[in-house]
Structures are given as structure tokens and as C-alpha cells.
């Protein structure tokens, strides 16, 4: 070290590299705090404090702020594997559980690696800054996600696959729910388990929920995807699926990508055809729910008196 200036810079670099912060104790003394055990001996700490001339709480705070800012800037480009173990997303998940991780770290685990001098967590923050919410990320096409610097097609596909797993978990859970006894139960059930899957879909999906004799959901059938019309939604297919699963009643569910949940004349025609056909074989249609854009945007045929 040729000068005091150079030695101070090197000491600061040492603090940043090892994530060590100068602290001010309640007793009015400076001490150094870091997560790496054995790195700071008592003599080493005293040397750093003396050479940085840390004598007051203000001086301590100034250096701590400088170190913190440098650590943050360094994290953006430093590979996650070089972070202290306690701050790595995977290690945090193993230690604390996934529910305690911030969204950026969960996305970083999904992305796995960074790109072009940017680590995975910084990429996940770019993703969140661009789209704002998971719902918007889910609704975004792969090509739109790829416009974010550092996220190519492979990473965009990883994100989409993770989103799809979450939706399918909702569907699995939907088949294990309690008995449905009234129209409000139907609305609540569909809103909770099918809303997240269908609200942002760019195409129309027509689903049939099959229920047993106690009105407990037992199976879901995706009857059509892309458009909903009388030629595609065939009552015979619905009755076939219901018979195979020995279902006693059904709930019809479909979405409107426009976001407007009001039924079209075609929706009403389809519903009437299904109800009439099911009545012939003693299968009751409990309701037909149309899902719109938001949680409160739905239309219940039963509540509106179109199914009795």
C-alpha cells in the first residue's frame, strides 16, 4: 500500500467483498459485524477501525452506508454462488421455507442462472418491474417476456412452466373440496379454483365440473379450448363424461377473454341445450358460471334465474 488513500480504499473493498459493516454499540464503541466466522480477528478489527478513523456514530454510519451501497451494486452483477450463503435464494428456501421468501428470490430459483453480467435475482427484479404482478407475468406472451434484457426464450419458457404448475395445482385441489349446497357455494368454489386459471386466458375455455351424489366435486373436464359455440359444446360428450365418473350433477364454467362476464345469446343457447339433455338422464346442472377479468366479474345463470 503506497498511501493512506489507497489503504483506505482497499480496506473498504475488503468490507464490501466480505459483507462486513461497521456498527455503533449502545456503549458508544465501534465494532465490525460480518456473517463469515473466523474472518475477523480482534486485531484485524482494531486495525480496520483505526485506519478508517471510525470514532463517532456519524463516521460509522457514513462508512456503513457506503459499504451497503457497494454491496447492493455488486450483487447485481455478482453470481449468486458468490453471495454469502445466508443470502442465496436456494439456501434461504431450505432454511426458512418457500412461503418466507420474497417474490424476487422465488423467481430467481426458477430462472436458475443470470445472463450477461446480471445474476438471476436481478433478472427477476427486472421481470417484476416490467410486469408488476404474477398475474401480468402469466398473461404476457413468451415473446413479450423475452424483451427483458437477459431473459431469452429458455428462461421465458421456464417462467411459463412454473405458472402452469401453479394453475394445475389449483385444479387438483378443486377436486378435493367440500360439498356444494347452494349458488353462493358454486360461485365461491369456481372463483377460488378456476378464476386464477381462466381470468387472464387469451382464449375461451369451457370446463365441466362433475359432482357426486353428495354434491362434492370429483372431476374436471376441459371440453373445449379456443372458442365456445353450440357445435363444439356437445351435450352428449358432457353426459358421457358424467356417466363415466358416475356424476349426479355438473357445473358449467367458461371464461370471456374480453373480460365482460355477461352471457351472449350463444351462451344462453348452449346452456339450455345442456340442461335439457341432462334432465333426460337425471343429471342436474347446478349452474353455469362465466368468468370475466376480475374476481368480482362473474355471471351465475342460477342466481340470474336462467337455471332452476
XYZ file of C-alpha atoms in Angstrom, residues 66-292:
227
model
C -21.033 3.312 1.601
C -20.417 -0.390 2.170
C -24.137 -1.202 1.908
C -24.495 0.664 -1.400
C -21.424 -1.054 -2.822
C -22.661 -4.471 -1.679
C -26.023 -3.839 -3.382
C -24.370 -2.709 -6.614
C -22.008 -5.667 -6.532
C -24.861 -8.125 -6.038
C -26.478 -7.058 -9.287
C -23.583 -8.410 -11.319
C -22.036 -10.935 -8.953
C -23.141 -14.562 -9.482
C -25.418 -15.802 -6.694
C -22.990 -18.627 -5.897
C -20.537 -15.952 -4.700
C -23.045 -14.432 -2.258
C -22.792 -15.241 1.409
C -24.644 -18.488 1.957
C -27.369 -16.957 4.142
C -28.496 -14.651 1.308
C -28.674 -17.182 -1.523
C -32.262 -17.908 -2.618
C -31.969 -21.708 -2.560
C -30.330 -21.786 0.844
C -32.926 -19.363 2.203
C -35.732 -21.584 0.929
C -34.200 -24.658 2.551
C -33.718 -22.848 5.840
C -36.926 -20.815 6.115
C -39.363 -22.449 3.681
C -40.714 -21.056 0.379
C -43.514 -19.059 1.998
C -40.996 -16.735 3.683
C -39.053 -15.849 0.531
C -39.694 -12.574 -1.293
C -41.033 -12.987 -4.802
C -37.765 -11.919 -6.424
C -35.900 -14.800 -4.776
C -38.536 -17.379 -5.729
C -38.345 -16.229 -9.342
C -34.537 -16.334 -9.136
C -34.729 -20.014 -8.164
C -36.934 -20.675 -11.194
C -34.602 -18.747 -13.514
C -31.622 -20.635 -12.011
C -28.878 -18.535 -13.605
C -28.273 -14.985 -14.706
C -27.025 -13.738 -18.023
C -24.765 -11.081 -19.484
C -23.251 -9.947 -16.188
C -26.584 -9.932 -14.355
C -27.488 -12.506 -11.709
C -30.789 -14.386 -11.519
C -32.288 -12.250 -8.758
C -31.600 -9.048 -10.656
C -33.321 -10.592 -13.695
C -36.322 -11.460 -11.541
C -36.488 -7.851 -10.308
C -36.447 -6.623 -13.903
C -39.306 -9.004 -14.616
C -41.352 -7.708 -11.677
C -40.579 -4.081 -12.506
C -41.756 -4.628 -16.073
C -44.995 -6.511 -15.347
C -45.764 -5.619 -11.734
C -47.602 -8.776 -10.666
C -47.531 -12.526 -11.201
C -50.891 -12.246 -12.890
C -49.480 -9.890 -15.510
C -46.416 -12.093 -15.987
C -48.696 -15.073 -16.512
C -50.779 -13.174 -19.056
C -47.745 -11.970 -21.011
C -46.770 -13.909 -24.159
C -43.342 -15.539 -24.236
C -42.142 -13.027 -26.831
C -43.083 -10.133 -24.537
C -41.145 -11.644 -21.626
C -38.150 -12.110 -23.927
C -37.971 -8.341 -24.431
C -36.488 -8.021 -20.937
C -32.716 -7.824 -21.139
C -31.099 -11.083 -20.076
C -34.241 -13.208 -20.447
C -34.253 -15.366 -23.539
C -36.725 -17.914 -24.794
C -35.478 -20.688 -22.490
C -35.933 -18.604 -19.331
C -39.300 -17.279 -20.510
C -40.460 -20.872 -21.014
C -39.245 -21.794 -17.506
C -41.379 -18.987 -16.084
C -44.427 -20.059 -18.090
C -43.994 -23.680 -16.998
C -43.830 -22.651 -13.328
C -47.014 -20.605 -13.718
C -48.777 -23.550 -15.322
C -47.788 -25.846 -12.446
C -49.451 -23.445 -10.022
C -52.651 -23.449 -12.066
C -52.736 -27.222 -12.254
C -52.270 -27.461 -8.500
C -55.379 -25.304 -8.156
C -57.248 -27.752 -10.368
C -56.117 -30.750 -8.324
C -57.150 -29.060 -5.088
C -60.505 -28.194 -6.632
C -61.415 -31.871 -6.805
C -60.964 -32.325 -3.051
C -63.301 -29.640 -1.807
C -66.270 -29.829 0.498
C -69.870 -30.293 -0.504
C -71.539 -27.574 -2.575
C -75.011 -26.767 -1.276
C -76.143 -23.515 -2.905
C -75.444 -20.943 -5.621
C -73.073 -18.962 -3.397
C -71.020 -22.118 -2.805
C -70.775 -22.617 -6.565
C -69.630 -19.038 -7.141
C -67.077 -19.173 -4.326
C -65.729 -22.522 -5.481
C -65.387 -21.513 -9.125
C -63.916 -18.125 -8.232
C -61.267 -19.661 -5.982
C -60.209 -22.649 -8.037
C -60.972 -21.714 -11.638
C -60.746 -17.930 -11.558
C -56.931 -17.797 -11.288
C -56.657 -20.177 -14.221
C -59.196 -18.567 -16.534
C -59.334 -14.819 -15.824
C -56.322 -13.944 -17.944
C -56.647 -16.665 -20.561
C -56.423 -15.294 -24.091
C -58.741 -17.998 -25.420
C -62.115 -19.278 -24.293
C -62.108 -22.456 -22.226
C -65.229 -24.473 -21.491
C -64.990 -26.672 -18.396
C -67.437 -29.095 -16.842
C -67.123 -29.824 -13.117
C -68.529 -33.230 -12.192
C -70.031 -33.766 -8.731
C -71.064 -36.898 -6.874
C -74.400 -37.644 -5.239
C -73.382 -35.503 -2.219
C -72.526 -32.573 -4.486
C -68.797 -32.932 -3.878
C -66.537 -32.163 -6.876
C -64.928 -35.321 -8.205
C -63.508 -34.395 -11.599
C -62.973 -31.589 -14.093
C -63.341 -31.945 -17.852
C -61.958 -29.346 -20.244
C -64.449 -29.696 -23.056
C -63.159 -27.087 -25.474
C -60.423 -24.515 -25.899
C -60.314 -21.644 -28.332
C -63.971 -20.833 -28.808
C -67.299 -21.736 -27.282
C -70.222 -22.427 -29.580
C -73.049 -24.884 -29.951
C -71.178 -27.001 -32.484
C -68.245 -27.595 -30.107
C -70.045 -27.940 -26.758
C -71.858 -31.213 -27.312
C -74.290 -32.293 -24.540
C -73.681 -35.934 -25.484
C -69.988 -35.538 -24.631
C -70.870 -33.988 -21.276
C -73.292 -36.804 -20.452
C -70.683 -39.374 -21.482
C -68.061 -37.884 -19.137
C -70.578 -37.598 -16.301
C -71.663 -41.208 -16.746
C -68.083 -42.500 -16.767
C -67.441 -40.782 -13.428
C -70.915 -41.630 -12.048
C -71.598 -37.935 -11.535
C -75.022 -36.871 -10.297
C -74.699 -33.189 -11.105
C -72.475 -30.805 -13.030
C -71.364 -27.173 -13.096
C -70.522 -25.476 -16.387
C -67.687 -22.940 -16.362
C -66.221 -20.846 -19.115
C -64.401 -17.552 -19.486
C -64.740 -14.481 -21.655
C -61.295 -13.198 -22.710
C -62.877 -9.783 -23.304
C -63.347 -9.502 -19.533
C -67.098 -8.922 -19.825
C -68.910 -11.722 -17.995
C -72.359 -11.022 -19.437
C -73.667 -14.072 -21.361
C -74.071 -13.929 -25.111
C -77.097 -15.348 -26.903
C -74.880 -18.296 -27.859
C -74.001 -18.873 -24.175
C -77.686 -18.987 -23.270
C -78.456 -21.326 -26.169
C -75.658 -23.724 -25.179
C -76.759 -23.722 -21.543
C -80.369 -24.506 -22.419
C -79.305 -27.385 -24.666
C -77.090 -28.892 -21.958
C -79.761 -28.515 -19.255
C -82.442 -30.146 -21.427
C -80.183 -33.059 -22.386
C -79.016 -33.666 -18.819
C -82.581 -33.613 -17.491
C -83.354 -36.604 -19.698
C -80.754 -38.714 -17.863
C -81.311 -37.300 -14.355
C -78.097 -35.287 -14.244
C -78.691 -31.888 -12.683
C -76.962 -28.778 -13.988
C -76.367 -26.747 -10.824
C -75.075 -23.624 -12.543
C -73.191 -22.130 -15.436
C -70.572 -19.594 -14.351
C -68.984 -17.161 -16.785
C -65.689 -15.710 -15.560
C -64.632 -12.184 -16.503
